[in-house]
PDB file of C-alpha atoms in Angstrom:
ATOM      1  CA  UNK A 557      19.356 -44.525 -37.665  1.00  0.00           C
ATOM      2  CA  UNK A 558      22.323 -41.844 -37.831  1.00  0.00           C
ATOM      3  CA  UNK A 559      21.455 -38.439 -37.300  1.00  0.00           C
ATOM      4  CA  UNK A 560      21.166 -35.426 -40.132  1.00  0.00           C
ATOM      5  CA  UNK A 561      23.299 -32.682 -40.238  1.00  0.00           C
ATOM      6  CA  UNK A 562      21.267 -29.871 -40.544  1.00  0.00           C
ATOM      7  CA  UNK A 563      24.143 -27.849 -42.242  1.00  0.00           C
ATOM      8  CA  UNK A 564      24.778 -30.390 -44.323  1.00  0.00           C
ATOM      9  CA  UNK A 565      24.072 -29.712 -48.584  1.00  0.00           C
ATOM     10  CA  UNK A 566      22.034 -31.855 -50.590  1.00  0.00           C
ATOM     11  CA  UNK A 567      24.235 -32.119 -54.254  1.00  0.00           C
ATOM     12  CA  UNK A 568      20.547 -32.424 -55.844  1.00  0.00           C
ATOM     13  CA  UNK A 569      19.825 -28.866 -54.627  1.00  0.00           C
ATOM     14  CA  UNK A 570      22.532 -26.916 -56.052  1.00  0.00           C
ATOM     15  CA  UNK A 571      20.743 -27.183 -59.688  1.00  0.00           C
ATOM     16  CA  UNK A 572      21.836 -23.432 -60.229  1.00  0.00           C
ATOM     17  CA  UNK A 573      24.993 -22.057 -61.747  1.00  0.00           C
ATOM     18  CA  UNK A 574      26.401 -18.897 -60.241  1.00  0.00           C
ATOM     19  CA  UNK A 575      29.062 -16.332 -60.732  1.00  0.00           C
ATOM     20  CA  UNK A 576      30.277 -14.111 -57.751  1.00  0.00           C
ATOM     21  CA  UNK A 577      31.535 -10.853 -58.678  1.00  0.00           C
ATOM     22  CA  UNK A 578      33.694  -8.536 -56.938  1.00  0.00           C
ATOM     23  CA  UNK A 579      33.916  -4.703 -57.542  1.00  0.00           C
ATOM     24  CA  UNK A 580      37.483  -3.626 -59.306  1.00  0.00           C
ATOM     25  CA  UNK A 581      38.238   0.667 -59.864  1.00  0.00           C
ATOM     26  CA  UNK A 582      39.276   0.780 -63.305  1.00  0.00           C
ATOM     27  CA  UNK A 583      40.808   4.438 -63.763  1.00  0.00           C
ATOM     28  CA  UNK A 584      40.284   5.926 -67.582  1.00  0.00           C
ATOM     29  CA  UNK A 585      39.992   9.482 -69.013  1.00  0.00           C
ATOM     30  CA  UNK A 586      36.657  10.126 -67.765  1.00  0.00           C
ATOM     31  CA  UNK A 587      37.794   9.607 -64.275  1.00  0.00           C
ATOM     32  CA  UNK A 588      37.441   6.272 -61.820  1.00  0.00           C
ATOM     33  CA  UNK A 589      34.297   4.010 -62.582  1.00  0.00           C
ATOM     34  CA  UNK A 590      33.768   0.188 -61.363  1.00  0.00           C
ATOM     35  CA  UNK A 591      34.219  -2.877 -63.495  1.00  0.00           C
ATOM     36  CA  UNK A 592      33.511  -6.777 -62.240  1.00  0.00           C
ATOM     37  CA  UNK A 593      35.361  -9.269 -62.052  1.00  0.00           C
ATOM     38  CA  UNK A 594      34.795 -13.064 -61.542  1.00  0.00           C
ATOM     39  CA  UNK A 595      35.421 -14.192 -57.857  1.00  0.00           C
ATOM     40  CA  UNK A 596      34.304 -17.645 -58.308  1.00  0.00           C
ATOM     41  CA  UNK A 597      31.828 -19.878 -60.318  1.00  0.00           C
ATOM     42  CA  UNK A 598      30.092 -22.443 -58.938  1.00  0.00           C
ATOM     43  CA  UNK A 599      26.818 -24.666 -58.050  1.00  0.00           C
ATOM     44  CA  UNK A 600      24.066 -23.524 -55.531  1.00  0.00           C
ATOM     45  CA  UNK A 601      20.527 -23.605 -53.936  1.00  0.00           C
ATOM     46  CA  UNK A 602      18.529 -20.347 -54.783  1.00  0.00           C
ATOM     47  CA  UNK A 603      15.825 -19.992 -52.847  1.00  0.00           C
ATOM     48  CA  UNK A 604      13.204 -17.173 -52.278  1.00  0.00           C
ATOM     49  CA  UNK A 605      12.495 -15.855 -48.882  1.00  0.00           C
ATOM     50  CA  UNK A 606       9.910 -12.756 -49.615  1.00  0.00           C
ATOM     51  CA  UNK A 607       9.409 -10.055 -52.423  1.00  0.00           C
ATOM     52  CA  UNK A 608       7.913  -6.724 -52.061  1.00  0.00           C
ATOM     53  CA  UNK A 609       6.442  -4.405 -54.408  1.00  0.00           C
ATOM     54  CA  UNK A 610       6.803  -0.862 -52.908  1.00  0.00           C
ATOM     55  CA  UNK A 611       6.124   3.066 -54.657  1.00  0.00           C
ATOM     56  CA  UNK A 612       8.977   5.320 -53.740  1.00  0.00           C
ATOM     57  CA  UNK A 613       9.159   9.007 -55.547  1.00  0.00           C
ATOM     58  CA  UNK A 614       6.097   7.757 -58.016  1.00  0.00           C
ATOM     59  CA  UNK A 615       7.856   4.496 -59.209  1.00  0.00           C
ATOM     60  CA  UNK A 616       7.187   0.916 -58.648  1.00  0.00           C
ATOM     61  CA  UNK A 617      10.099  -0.410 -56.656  1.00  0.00           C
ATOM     62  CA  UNK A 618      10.132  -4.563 -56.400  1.00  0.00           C
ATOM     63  CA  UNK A 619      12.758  -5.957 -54.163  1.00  0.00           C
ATOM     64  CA  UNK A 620      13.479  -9.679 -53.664  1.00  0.00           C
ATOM     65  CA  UNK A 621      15.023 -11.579 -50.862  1.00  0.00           C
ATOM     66  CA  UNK A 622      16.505 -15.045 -52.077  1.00  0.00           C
ATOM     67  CA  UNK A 623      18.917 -17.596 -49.740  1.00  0.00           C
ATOM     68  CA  UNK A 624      21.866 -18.568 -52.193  1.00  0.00           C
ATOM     69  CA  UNK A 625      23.469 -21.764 -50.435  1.00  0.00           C
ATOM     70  CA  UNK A 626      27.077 -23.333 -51.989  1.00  0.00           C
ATOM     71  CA  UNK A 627      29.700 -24.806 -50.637  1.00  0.00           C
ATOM     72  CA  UNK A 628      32.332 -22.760 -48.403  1.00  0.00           C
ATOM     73  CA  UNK A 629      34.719 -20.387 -50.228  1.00  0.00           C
ATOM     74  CA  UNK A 630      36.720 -17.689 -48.117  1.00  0.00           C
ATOM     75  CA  UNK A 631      36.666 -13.711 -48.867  1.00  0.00           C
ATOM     76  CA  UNK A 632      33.372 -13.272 -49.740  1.00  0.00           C
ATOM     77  CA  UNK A 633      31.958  -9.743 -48.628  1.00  0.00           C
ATOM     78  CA  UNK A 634      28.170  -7.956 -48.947  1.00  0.00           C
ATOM     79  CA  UNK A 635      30.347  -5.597 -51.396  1.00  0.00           C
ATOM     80  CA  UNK A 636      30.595  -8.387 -53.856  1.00  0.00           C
ATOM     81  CA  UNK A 637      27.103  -9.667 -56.047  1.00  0.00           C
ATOM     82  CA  UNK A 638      26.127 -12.806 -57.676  1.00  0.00           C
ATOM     83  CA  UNK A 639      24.762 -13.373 -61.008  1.00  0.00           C
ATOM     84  CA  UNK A 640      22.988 -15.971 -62.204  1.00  0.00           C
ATOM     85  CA  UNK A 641      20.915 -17.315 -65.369  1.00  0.00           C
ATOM     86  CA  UNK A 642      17.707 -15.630 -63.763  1.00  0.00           C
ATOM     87  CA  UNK A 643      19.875 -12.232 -62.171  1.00  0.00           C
ATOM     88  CA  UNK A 644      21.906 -10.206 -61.175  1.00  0.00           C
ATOM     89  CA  UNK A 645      22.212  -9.709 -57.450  1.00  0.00           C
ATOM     90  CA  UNK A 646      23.619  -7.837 -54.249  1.00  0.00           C
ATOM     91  CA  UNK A 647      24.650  -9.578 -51.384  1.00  0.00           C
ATOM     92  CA  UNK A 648      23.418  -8.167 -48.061  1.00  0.00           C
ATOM     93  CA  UNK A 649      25.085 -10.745 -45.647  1.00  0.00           C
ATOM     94  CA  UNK A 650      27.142 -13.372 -45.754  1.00  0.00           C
ATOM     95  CA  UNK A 651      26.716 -16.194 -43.560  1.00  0.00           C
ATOM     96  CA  UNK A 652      28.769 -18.905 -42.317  1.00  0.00           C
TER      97      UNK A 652
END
C-alpha cells in the first residue's frame, strides 16, 4: 500500500472560493487612505480552529481562528486578508 503524504490536498476539500487582498495607499484630497486590491482568487479548505467571545471596554468582542489551506502561491504576507462568501478576514501567519 503506498504511503500518504500528509501535506498533500484533497481537491474535494477546497469547496470554498476565496479572494486574497492586498493593501494599496490610494492618495486623494482628504489625505492617504487604503484601498484593496485582488492578489489572487482561488479554491480552499476553511476550517475552524477556536472562537472566543471576550468583553473589552464594555463591548462584546468575538474573535475566530480558521486554517485556510490552497494550493502554493508566492508573496503572500500577514499584511494581506482573505475574503470569502462567509468573511472577511486577516491573516496572522502564513505558512508554508
Amino acid at each position: 500500500m503506498a504511503a500518504i503524504d500528509p501535506l498533500a490536498l484533497n481537491a474535494g476539500d477546497l469547496r470554498h472560493h476565496i479572494v486574497i487582498l492586498y493593501p494599496a495607499p490610494v492618495s486623494g484630497p482628504s489625505g492617504t487612505s487604503v484601498a484593496w486590491g485582488t492578489f489572487a482568487s482561488m479554491r480552499a479548505s476553511i476550517k475552524a480552529l477556536k472562537s472566543s467571545d471576550i468583553v473589552k471596554s464594555g463591548q462584546d468582542v468575538s474573535q475566530l481562528y480558521l486554517t485556510i489551506k490552497f494550493r502554493w502561491i508566492t508573496g503572500i504576507t500577514s499584511a494581506m486578508r482573505v475574503q470569502s462568501a462567509s468573511g472577511l478576514y486577516s491573516i496572522v501567519t502564513a505558512e508554508n
